[in-house]
Amino acid sequence: MTKQDWQYRVDGFAADEIALNGNRFMLGNGYMGLRGTLEEFGKDQLAGCMLNGVYDQVPGKWREPVNAPNGLFTTVDGLGAITSHEQLLDLRRARMSRKTRYENGAVESERFVSQADMHLIAMRYSATGVPKTGIDADVWDINGPHFQIRQRSEDTVVVETNELGIAVAVATATDWIDEHSFYKYIAIYTSLDNEDPQAAARACAERAKAAGYQAVGAEHDACWERIWRRSDVVIEGDPEAQFALRYSLYQLHLAAPRHSDRVSIPARALSGQVYKGAVFWDTEMFMTPVFTLTEPAVARNLILYRYHTLEGAREKAAEYGYRGAFFAWEGQERGNDACTHFNVTDVFTGRPMRTYFRDKQIHISADIVYAIKQYYMQTGDFSVFADGAAEVVAECARFFYSYAYYKRDKQRFELLDVTGPDEYHERVANNAYTNRMVKAALDTALEVLDLLKANQPDAYAALEQKISVEAELDLWREMSAELYVPQPDPATGLIEQFDGYMKLEDCSLAELKERVLDPNEYFGGGNGLATTTKILKQADVVLMMNLFKDEYSKAVKAANWEYYEPRTEHGSSLSACAYAMMAAEIGKPDWAYTYFMKTATVDLTGKSKQYVGTLYIGGTHPAANGGAWLSAVFGFAGLRIGEQGLRLEPSLPAGWTRMAFNVEFRGETYAIDVTPDQARIQKISGKTGE
């Protein structure tokens, strides 16, 4: 494979990398994600076009996103075996192309998923033989099949999902150049988009055909040019890091919902049905911050998605006997939690294992509030509260008050029986990350409601009439003041991850791995290898310190980084960026670089975990993609954001001669330029996207 600036290329065909290349060569626009498989491939090669926010459940199986019929499907008879192959991804223009030679001919093609028209895919195709192109409705599913064919013709397929009866229409329009070459336009609509999705898809495909491949391509390219103008980060002195960061941003942008605030970015983006196509805390902690500072309109959509799924969060809280909003650990379109209580299979017994992701990771509601607060602070967009964010914040505070225990003997509130980001240790007491995030959520709720009451009294009155929060504000204020938040030990500077953590077995990660009997065994759960040790899955205390930088001295940060780093297995792709950011801040740029590259190349190398127990968890990693940007901007450039504005505390890795990027802060665009000798923030006129 070769990587140069804006292009990624694989030379040679490897059958064992078909699934991985489907991820590597992804295209998408937030409405749909198109896997980078070849046109002749089908379900056995994991061809897929995933529709964001369209789900289906087969009875007795997991609910997951729908894979649409494949309108790209094209074959040529008699070509024989592949003799040479080149597949190329152009990041700048979000286009995939391939040149394949066979024993008896050749195929060349190019495709893009339009960023200008969310429903459109366009393809250019030529072959030495006579191609046959159509729509393949026999699609790849993990827990399917998810639809029944209701109508089929040469250029249109309409299917209907089993559970909710959602119609999905795929229409194509083909413009033949000669008998060997054609342009093809594929349009996808659902009954969630249009009451007559077939007619809408048909019209879209024909409209694109009339405009022509060059015209629709030019509109698409212009959209991507605006995206890169806002978000690109220039790195000089390290071409490998430059490409890795751009590739990470590219993958993140593919899933960004620019068209709607009714969908979000799933944990595996739109690369497949893994993790049930669900939205996790990943979005708020690792993706939303990128868009808040580069495309605030996208960040706003991500935040308002949580408002639109608030009813599901209320239902979940009530299910467990609480009030307020307990947001889904694995959220789908209406906020229902797709996570089961038995989420992992024991590789030794074959039995489902009881896990506590769904019911004990209460920090998800606090993570959402944190993202809302950061969005408001950094954009100044107060209107988001009247549009629903205030209700989200208030209901999360209500949930936390309902969940907490008041310990009279200690005269403090505590959060017992929780699971923090380190999922290898379940049902612990006073997880430092969780407790600090809950305090922030309570403080945010009080601040937001005070501001709403003072500045938009009508909106506050409407909120009060709807959910009656006024009588509870003093209770939340009391809980915030008296909530136990673990503090650094005066002697060591260490913050105990949760009550009793320091009493666990202090074995090394190498020692733990020597005890492994099955390469896919799960380290957490009731009997996992890590549960009685200090080995943790991912950043927990270190992540908390990144979120509340000003509350801890560099000495305390260094002590905790040095303590927890060798005890972290990094069993999640979310972990490396947290360690990268902190390493840069405490003067460990070499460590920071190592973790930055791990996070930025996760979708290129394919070295991430592919299984938890027997559960396949492959696909792309948008949280790690966002984490690469966070590591570069907050870590190496040292961007700090406070009430007074922006400042820089850079710590560039060896060999980096310059970093340059733009951020949008409170309606203004700032150009940031960092070299080993100087750091500069300059306000520039207009917005980056204009």
mmCIF file of C-alpha atoms in Angstrom, residues 47 94 110 119 132 144 148 177 222 232 313 366 371 380 404 449 452 454 506 529 533 543 547 582 595 617:
data_model
loop_
_atom_site.group_PDB
_atom_site.id
_atom_site.type_symbol
_atom_site.label_atom_id
_atom_site.label_comp_id
_atom_site.label_asym_id
_atom_site.label_seq_id
_atom_site.Cartn_x
_atom_site.Cartn_y
_atom_site.Cartn_z
ATOM 1 C CA ALA A 47 -20.685 -5.501 0.226
ATOM 2 C CA ALA A 94 -14.014 11.346 -1.484
ATOM 3 C CA GLU A 110 -14.730 5.298 -10.177
ATOM 4 C CA HIS A 119 -29.555 10.251 -1.692
ATOM 5 C CA LYS A 132 -24.089 -6.450 -17.033
ATOM 6 C CA GLY A 144 -31.039 -10.612 9.074
ATOM 7 C CA GLN A 148 -38.969 -8.405 1.827
ATOM 8 C CA ILE A 177 -21.318 5.455 -23.565
ATOM 9 C CA ALA A 222 -17.233 21.608 -3.986
ATOM 10 C CA ASP A 232 -7.870 20.173 7.611
ATOM 11 C CA ALA A 313 -34.053 7.791 27.870
ATOM 12 C CA ALA A 366 -23.299 12.981 32.085
ATOM 13 C CA ALA A 371 -20.868 17.860 25.324
ATOM 14 C CA GLY A 380 -22.168 30.876 22.088
ATOM 15 C CA ALA A 404 -27.474 8.729 44.118
ATOM 16 C CA LEU A 449 -31.752 26.825 33.839
ATOM 17 C CA LEU A 452 -32.773 30.327 30.490
ATOM 18 C CA ALA A 454 -33.095 35.175 32.987
ATOM 19 C CA ASP A 506 -1.102 -5.519 40.935
ATOM 20 C CA LEU A 529 -8.985 -12.250 33.968
ATOM 21 C CA THR A 533 -6.499 -7.079 39.049
ATOM 22 C CA LEU A 543 -9.660 10.671 30.525
ATOM 23 C CA LEU A 547 -11.756 16.843 30.523
ATOM 24 C CA MET A 582 -2.052 13.844 28.527
ATOM 25 C CA TYR A 595 -0.446 6.907 20.995
ATOM 26 C CA ILE A 617 -16.703 -5.980 16.421
#
